[in-house]
mmCIF file of C-alpha atoms in Angstrom:
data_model
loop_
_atom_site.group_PDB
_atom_site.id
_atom_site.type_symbol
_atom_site.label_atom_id
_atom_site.label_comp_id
_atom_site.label_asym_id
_atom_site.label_seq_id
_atom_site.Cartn_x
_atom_site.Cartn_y
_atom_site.Cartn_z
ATOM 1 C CA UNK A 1 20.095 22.144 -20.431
ATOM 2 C CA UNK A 2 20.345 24.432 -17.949
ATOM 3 C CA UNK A 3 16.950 23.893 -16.377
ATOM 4 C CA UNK A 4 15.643 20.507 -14.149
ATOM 5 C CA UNK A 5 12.365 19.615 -13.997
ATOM 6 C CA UNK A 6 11.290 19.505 -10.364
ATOM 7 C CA UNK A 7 7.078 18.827 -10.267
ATOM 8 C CA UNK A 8 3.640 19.734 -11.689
ATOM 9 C CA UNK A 9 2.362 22.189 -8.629
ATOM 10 C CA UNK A 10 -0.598 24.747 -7.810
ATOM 11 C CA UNK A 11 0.227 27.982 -8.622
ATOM 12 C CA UNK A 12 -1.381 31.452 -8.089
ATOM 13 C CA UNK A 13 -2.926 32.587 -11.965
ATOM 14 C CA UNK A 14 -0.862 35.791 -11.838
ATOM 15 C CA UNK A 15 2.487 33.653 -12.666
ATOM 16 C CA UNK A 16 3.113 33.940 -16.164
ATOM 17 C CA UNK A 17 5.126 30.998 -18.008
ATOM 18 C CA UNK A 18 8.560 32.002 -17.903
ATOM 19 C CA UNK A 19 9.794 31.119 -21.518
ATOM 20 C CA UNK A 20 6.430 32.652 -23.212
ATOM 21 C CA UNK A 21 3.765 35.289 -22.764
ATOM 22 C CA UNK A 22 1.096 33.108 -20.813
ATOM 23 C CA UNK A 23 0.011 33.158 -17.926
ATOM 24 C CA UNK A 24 -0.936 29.981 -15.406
ATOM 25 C CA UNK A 25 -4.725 30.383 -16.151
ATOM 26 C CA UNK A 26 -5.662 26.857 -14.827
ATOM 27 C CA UNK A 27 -3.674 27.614 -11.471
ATOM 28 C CA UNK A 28 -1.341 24.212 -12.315
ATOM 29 C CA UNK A 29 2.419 24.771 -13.292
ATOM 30 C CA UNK A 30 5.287 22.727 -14.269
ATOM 31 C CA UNK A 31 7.977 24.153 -11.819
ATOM 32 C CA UNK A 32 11.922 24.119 -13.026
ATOM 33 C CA UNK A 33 14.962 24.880 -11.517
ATOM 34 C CA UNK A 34 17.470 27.866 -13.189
ATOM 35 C CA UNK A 35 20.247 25.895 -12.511
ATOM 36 C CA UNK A 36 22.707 29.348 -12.883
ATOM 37 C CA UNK A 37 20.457 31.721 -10.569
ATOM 38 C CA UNK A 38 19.212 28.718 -8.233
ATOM 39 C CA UNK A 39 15.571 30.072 -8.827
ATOM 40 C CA UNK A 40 12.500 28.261 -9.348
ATOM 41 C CA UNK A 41 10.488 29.582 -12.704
ATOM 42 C CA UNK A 42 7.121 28.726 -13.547
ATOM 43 C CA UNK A 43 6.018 26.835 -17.336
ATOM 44 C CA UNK A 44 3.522 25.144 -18.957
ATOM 45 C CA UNK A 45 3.954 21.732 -20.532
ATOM 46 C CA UNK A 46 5.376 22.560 -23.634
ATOM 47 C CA UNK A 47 7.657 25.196 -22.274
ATOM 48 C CA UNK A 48 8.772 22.980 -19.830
ATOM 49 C CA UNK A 49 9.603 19.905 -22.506
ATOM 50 C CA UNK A 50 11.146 22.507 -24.592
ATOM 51 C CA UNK A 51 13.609 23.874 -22.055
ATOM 52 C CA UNK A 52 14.868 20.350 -19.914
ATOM 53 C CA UNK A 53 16.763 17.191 -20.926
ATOM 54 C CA UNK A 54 14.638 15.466 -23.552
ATOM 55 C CA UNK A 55 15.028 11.906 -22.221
ATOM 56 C CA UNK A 56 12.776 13.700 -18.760
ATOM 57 C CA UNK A 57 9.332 12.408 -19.181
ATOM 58 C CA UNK A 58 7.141 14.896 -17.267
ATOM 59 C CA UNK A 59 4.628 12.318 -15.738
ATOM 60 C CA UNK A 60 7.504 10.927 -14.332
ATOM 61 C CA UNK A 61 7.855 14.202 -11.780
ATOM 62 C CA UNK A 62 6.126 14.365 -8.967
ATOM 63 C CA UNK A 63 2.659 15.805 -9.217
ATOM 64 C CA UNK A 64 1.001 18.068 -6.469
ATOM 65 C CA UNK A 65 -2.440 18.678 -8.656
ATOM 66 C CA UNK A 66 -4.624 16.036 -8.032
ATOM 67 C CA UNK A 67 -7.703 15.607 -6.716
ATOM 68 C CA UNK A 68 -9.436 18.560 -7.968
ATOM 69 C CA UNK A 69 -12.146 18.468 -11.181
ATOM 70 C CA UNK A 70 -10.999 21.186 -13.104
ATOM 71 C CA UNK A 71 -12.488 23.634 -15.158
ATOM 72 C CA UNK A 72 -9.599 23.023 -18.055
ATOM 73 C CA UNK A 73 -9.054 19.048 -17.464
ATOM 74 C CA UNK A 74 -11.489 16.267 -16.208
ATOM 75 C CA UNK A 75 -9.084 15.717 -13.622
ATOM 76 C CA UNK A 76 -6.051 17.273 -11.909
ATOM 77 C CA UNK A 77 -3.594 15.043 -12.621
ATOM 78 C CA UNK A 78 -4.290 14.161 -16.101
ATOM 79 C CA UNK A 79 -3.121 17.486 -17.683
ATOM 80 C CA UNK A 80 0.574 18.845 -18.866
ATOM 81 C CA UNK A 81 1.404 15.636 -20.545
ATOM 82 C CA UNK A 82 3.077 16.167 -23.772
ATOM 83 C CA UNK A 83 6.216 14.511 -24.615
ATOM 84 C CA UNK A 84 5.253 12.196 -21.541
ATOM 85 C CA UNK A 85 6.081 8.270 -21.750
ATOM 86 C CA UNK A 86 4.785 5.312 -20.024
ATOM 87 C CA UNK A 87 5.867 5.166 -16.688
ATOM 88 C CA UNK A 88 7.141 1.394 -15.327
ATOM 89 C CA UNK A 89 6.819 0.319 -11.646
ATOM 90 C CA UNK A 90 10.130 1.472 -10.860
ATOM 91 C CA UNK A 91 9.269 4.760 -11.699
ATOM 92 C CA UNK A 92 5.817 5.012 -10.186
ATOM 93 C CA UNK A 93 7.539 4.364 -7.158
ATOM 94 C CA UNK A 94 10.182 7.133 -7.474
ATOM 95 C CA UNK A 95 7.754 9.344 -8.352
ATOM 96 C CA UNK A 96 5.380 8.174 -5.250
ATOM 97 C CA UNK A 97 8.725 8.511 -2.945
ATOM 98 C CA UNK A 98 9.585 12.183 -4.019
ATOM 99 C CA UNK A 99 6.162 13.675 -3.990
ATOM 100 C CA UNK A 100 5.584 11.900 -0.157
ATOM 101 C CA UNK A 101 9.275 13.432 0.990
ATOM 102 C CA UNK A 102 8.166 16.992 -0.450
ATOM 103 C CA UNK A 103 4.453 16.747 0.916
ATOM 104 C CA UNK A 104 5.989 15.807 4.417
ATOM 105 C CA UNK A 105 9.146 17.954 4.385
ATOM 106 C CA UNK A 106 7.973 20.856 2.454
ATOM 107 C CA UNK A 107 4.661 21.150 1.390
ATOM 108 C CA UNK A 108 2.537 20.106 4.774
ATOM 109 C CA UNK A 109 5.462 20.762 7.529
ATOM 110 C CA UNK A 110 4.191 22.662 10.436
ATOM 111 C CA UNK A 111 0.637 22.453 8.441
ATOM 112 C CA UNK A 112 -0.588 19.236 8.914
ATOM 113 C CA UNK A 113 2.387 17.478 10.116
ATOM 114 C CA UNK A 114 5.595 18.161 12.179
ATOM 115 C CA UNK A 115 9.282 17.119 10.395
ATOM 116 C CA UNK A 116 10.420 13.529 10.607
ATOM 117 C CA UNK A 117 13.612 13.078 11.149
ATOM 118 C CA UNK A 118 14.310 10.136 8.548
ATOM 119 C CA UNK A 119 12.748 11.484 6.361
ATOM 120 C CA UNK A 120 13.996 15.071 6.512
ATOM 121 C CA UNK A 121 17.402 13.072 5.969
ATOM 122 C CA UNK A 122 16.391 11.869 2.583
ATOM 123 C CA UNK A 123 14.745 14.931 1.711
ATOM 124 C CA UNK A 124 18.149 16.732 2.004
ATOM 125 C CA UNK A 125 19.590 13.842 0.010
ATOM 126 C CA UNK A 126 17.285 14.791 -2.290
ATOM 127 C CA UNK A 127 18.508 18.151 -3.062
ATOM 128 C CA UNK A 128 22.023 16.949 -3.629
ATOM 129 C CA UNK A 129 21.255 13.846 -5.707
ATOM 130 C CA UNK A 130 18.399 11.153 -6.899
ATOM 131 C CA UNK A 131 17.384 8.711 -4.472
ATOM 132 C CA UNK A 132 18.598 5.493 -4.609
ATOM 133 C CA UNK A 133 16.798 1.878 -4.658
ATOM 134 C CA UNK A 134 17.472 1.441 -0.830
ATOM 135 C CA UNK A 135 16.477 4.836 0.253
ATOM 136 C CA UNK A 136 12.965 4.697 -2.047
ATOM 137 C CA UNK A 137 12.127 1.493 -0.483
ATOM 138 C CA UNK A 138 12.450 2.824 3.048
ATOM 139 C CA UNK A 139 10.367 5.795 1.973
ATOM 140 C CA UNK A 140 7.524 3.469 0.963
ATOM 141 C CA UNK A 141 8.082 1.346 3.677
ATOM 142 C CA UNK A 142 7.359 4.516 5.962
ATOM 143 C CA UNK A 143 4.860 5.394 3.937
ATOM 144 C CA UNK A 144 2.684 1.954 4.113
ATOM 145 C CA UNK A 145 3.427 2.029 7.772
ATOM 146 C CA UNK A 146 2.185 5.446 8.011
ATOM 147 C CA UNK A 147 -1.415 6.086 10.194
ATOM 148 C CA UNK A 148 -4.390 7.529 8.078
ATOM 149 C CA UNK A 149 -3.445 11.375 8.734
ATOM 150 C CA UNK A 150 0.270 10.550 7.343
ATOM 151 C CA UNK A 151 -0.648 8.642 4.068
ATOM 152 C CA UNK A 152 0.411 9.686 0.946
ATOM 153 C CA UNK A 153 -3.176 10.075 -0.447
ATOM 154 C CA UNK A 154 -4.200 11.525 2.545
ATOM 155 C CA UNK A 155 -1.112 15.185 2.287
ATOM 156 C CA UNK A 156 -1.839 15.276 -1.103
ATOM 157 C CA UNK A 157 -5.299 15.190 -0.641
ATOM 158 C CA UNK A 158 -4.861 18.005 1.970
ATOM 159 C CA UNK A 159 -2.791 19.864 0.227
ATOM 160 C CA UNK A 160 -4.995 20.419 -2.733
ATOM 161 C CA UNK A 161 -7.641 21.193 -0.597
ATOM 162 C CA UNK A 162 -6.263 24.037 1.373
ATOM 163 C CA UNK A 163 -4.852 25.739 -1.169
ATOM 164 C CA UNK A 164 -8.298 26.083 -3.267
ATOM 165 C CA UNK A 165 -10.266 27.102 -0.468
ATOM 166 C CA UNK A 166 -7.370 29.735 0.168
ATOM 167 C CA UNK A 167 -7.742 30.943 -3.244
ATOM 168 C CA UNK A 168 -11.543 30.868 -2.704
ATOM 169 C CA UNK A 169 -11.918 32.526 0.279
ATOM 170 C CA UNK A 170 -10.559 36.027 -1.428
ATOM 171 C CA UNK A 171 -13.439 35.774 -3.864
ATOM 172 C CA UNK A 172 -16.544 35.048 -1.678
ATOM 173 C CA UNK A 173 -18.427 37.053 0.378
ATOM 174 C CA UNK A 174 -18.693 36.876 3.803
ATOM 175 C CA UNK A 175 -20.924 33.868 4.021
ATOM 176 C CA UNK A 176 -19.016 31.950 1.831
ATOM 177 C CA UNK A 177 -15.757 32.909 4.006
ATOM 178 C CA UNK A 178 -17.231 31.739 7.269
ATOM 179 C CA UNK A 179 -18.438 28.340 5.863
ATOM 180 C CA UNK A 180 -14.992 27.969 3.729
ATOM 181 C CA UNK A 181 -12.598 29.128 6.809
ATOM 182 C CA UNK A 182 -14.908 26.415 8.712
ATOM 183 C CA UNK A 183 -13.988 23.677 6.116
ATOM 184 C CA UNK A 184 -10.640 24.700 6.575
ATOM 185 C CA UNK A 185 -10.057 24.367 10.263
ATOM 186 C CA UNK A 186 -11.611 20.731 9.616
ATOM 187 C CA UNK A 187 -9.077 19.768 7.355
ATOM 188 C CA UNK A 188 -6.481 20.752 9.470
ATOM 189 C CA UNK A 189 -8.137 19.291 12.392
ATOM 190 C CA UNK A 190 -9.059 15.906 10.596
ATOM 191 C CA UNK A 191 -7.329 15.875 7.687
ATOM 192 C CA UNK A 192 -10.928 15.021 5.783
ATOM 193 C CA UNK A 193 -13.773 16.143 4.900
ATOM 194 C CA UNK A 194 -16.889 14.038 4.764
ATOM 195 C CA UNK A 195 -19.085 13.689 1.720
ATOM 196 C CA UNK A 196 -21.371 15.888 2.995
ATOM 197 C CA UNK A 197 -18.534 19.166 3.868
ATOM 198 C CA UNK A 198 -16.965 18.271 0.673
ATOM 199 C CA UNK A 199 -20.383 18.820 -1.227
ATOM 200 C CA UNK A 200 -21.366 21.687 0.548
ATOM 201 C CA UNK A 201 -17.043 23.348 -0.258
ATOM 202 C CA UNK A 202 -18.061 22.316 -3.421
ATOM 203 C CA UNK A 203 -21.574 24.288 -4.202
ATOM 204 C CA UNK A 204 -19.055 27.422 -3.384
ATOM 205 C CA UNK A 205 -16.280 26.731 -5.657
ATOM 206 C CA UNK A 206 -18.060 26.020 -8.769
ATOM 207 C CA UNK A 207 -19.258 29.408 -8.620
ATOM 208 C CA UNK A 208 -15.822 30.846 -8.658
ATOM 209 C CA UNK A 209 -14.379 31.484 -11.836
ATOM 210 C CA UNK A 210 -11.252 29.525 -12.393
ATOM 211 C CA UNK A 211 -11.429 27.486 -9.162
ATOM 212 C CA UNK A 212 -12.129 24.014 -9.820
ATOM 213 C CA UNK A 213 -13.894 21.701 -7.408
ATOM 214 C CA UNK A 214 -12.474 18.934 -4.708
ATOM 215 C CA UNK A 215 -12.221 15.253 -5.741
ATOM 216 C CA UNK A 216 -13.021 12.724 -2.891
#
């Protein structure tokens, strides 16, 4: 095959699938690498299967779409999952190292979060070669070590967050935009919202057609 699967992302909805006609309606992409051009193309689930190894199960990537309720799936991080298999423990926590090395190295840096060294280490490791047993373990043992605003849950969270009320805030009007852009200098600030900011970001989104609304 000359594509690898990299991760389920966000994605803006005028990306169109790169092996077929559609386009990223729901705004959530499975993201391959052209291993001849060294680009990163956008596809859908089956597209995706159809075009990497087979034995690549595709909720075994690392998956930047949770925590939203969307307006195609209940939740973000149960879609795109055909020709997926059960995942064991050993691959949960693969899966939980990569996606924390790409939200701190990648996704979040100079965000939410400045580079870590270690870390940046194994995130260059990364993009030579899987991690090994050692290496995963000290990722998770950074990770469980990690204050609130570092957490796993907590980037991912974030991440999911920001980019919505990015897309929002170029479809509301100008009320909308201050109250958003206000939610959005909290996150960054906190890294949270409470129940009631994440109620009130809500009540805008669900007016906006194909922007789902924020889990807690």
């Amino acid at each position: 095959m000359s594509y690898i699967a990299l991760r389920k992302d966000l994605t803006e909805s005028k990306e169109k699938c790169e092996f077929c006609p559609k386009h990223m309606t729901s705004l959530k992409a499975f993201v391959l690498l052209d291993t001849k051009t060294g680009k990163e193309v956008y596809a859908g689930p089956v597209c995706a299967k159809n075009h990497i190894d087979p034995s690549i199960h595709l909720n075994h990537l690392p998956d930047f779409t949770k925590f939203t309720l969307g307006t195609e799936e209940h939740r973000g991080s149960r879609g795109g999952h055909v020709g997926s298999g059960a995942s064991t423990p050993e691959e949960l926590r693969k899966k939980k190292a990569r996606e924390y090395l790409e939200l701190r190295e990648y996704k979040v840096i100079g965000t939410l979060v400045p580079s870590y060294k270690p870390l940046k280490d194994y995130y260059d490791i990364l993009k030579i070669r899987d991690l090994n047993e050692g290496e995963i373990n000290h990722i998770i043992n950074i990770e469980a070590r990690a204050p609130y605003e570092l957490k796993h849950e907590t980037l991912l969270k974030c991440y999911n967050y920001l980019f919505w009320i990015d897309v929002a805030l170029l479809k509301v009007d100008s009320t909308g935009i201050t109250y958003l852009k206000n939610m959005k200098t909290t996150i960054l600030k906190y890294k949270k919202l409470s129940s009631k900011q994440l109620e009130g970001t809500n009540k805008w989104l669900e007016h906006i057609e194909g922007v789902p609304t924020l889990q807690a």
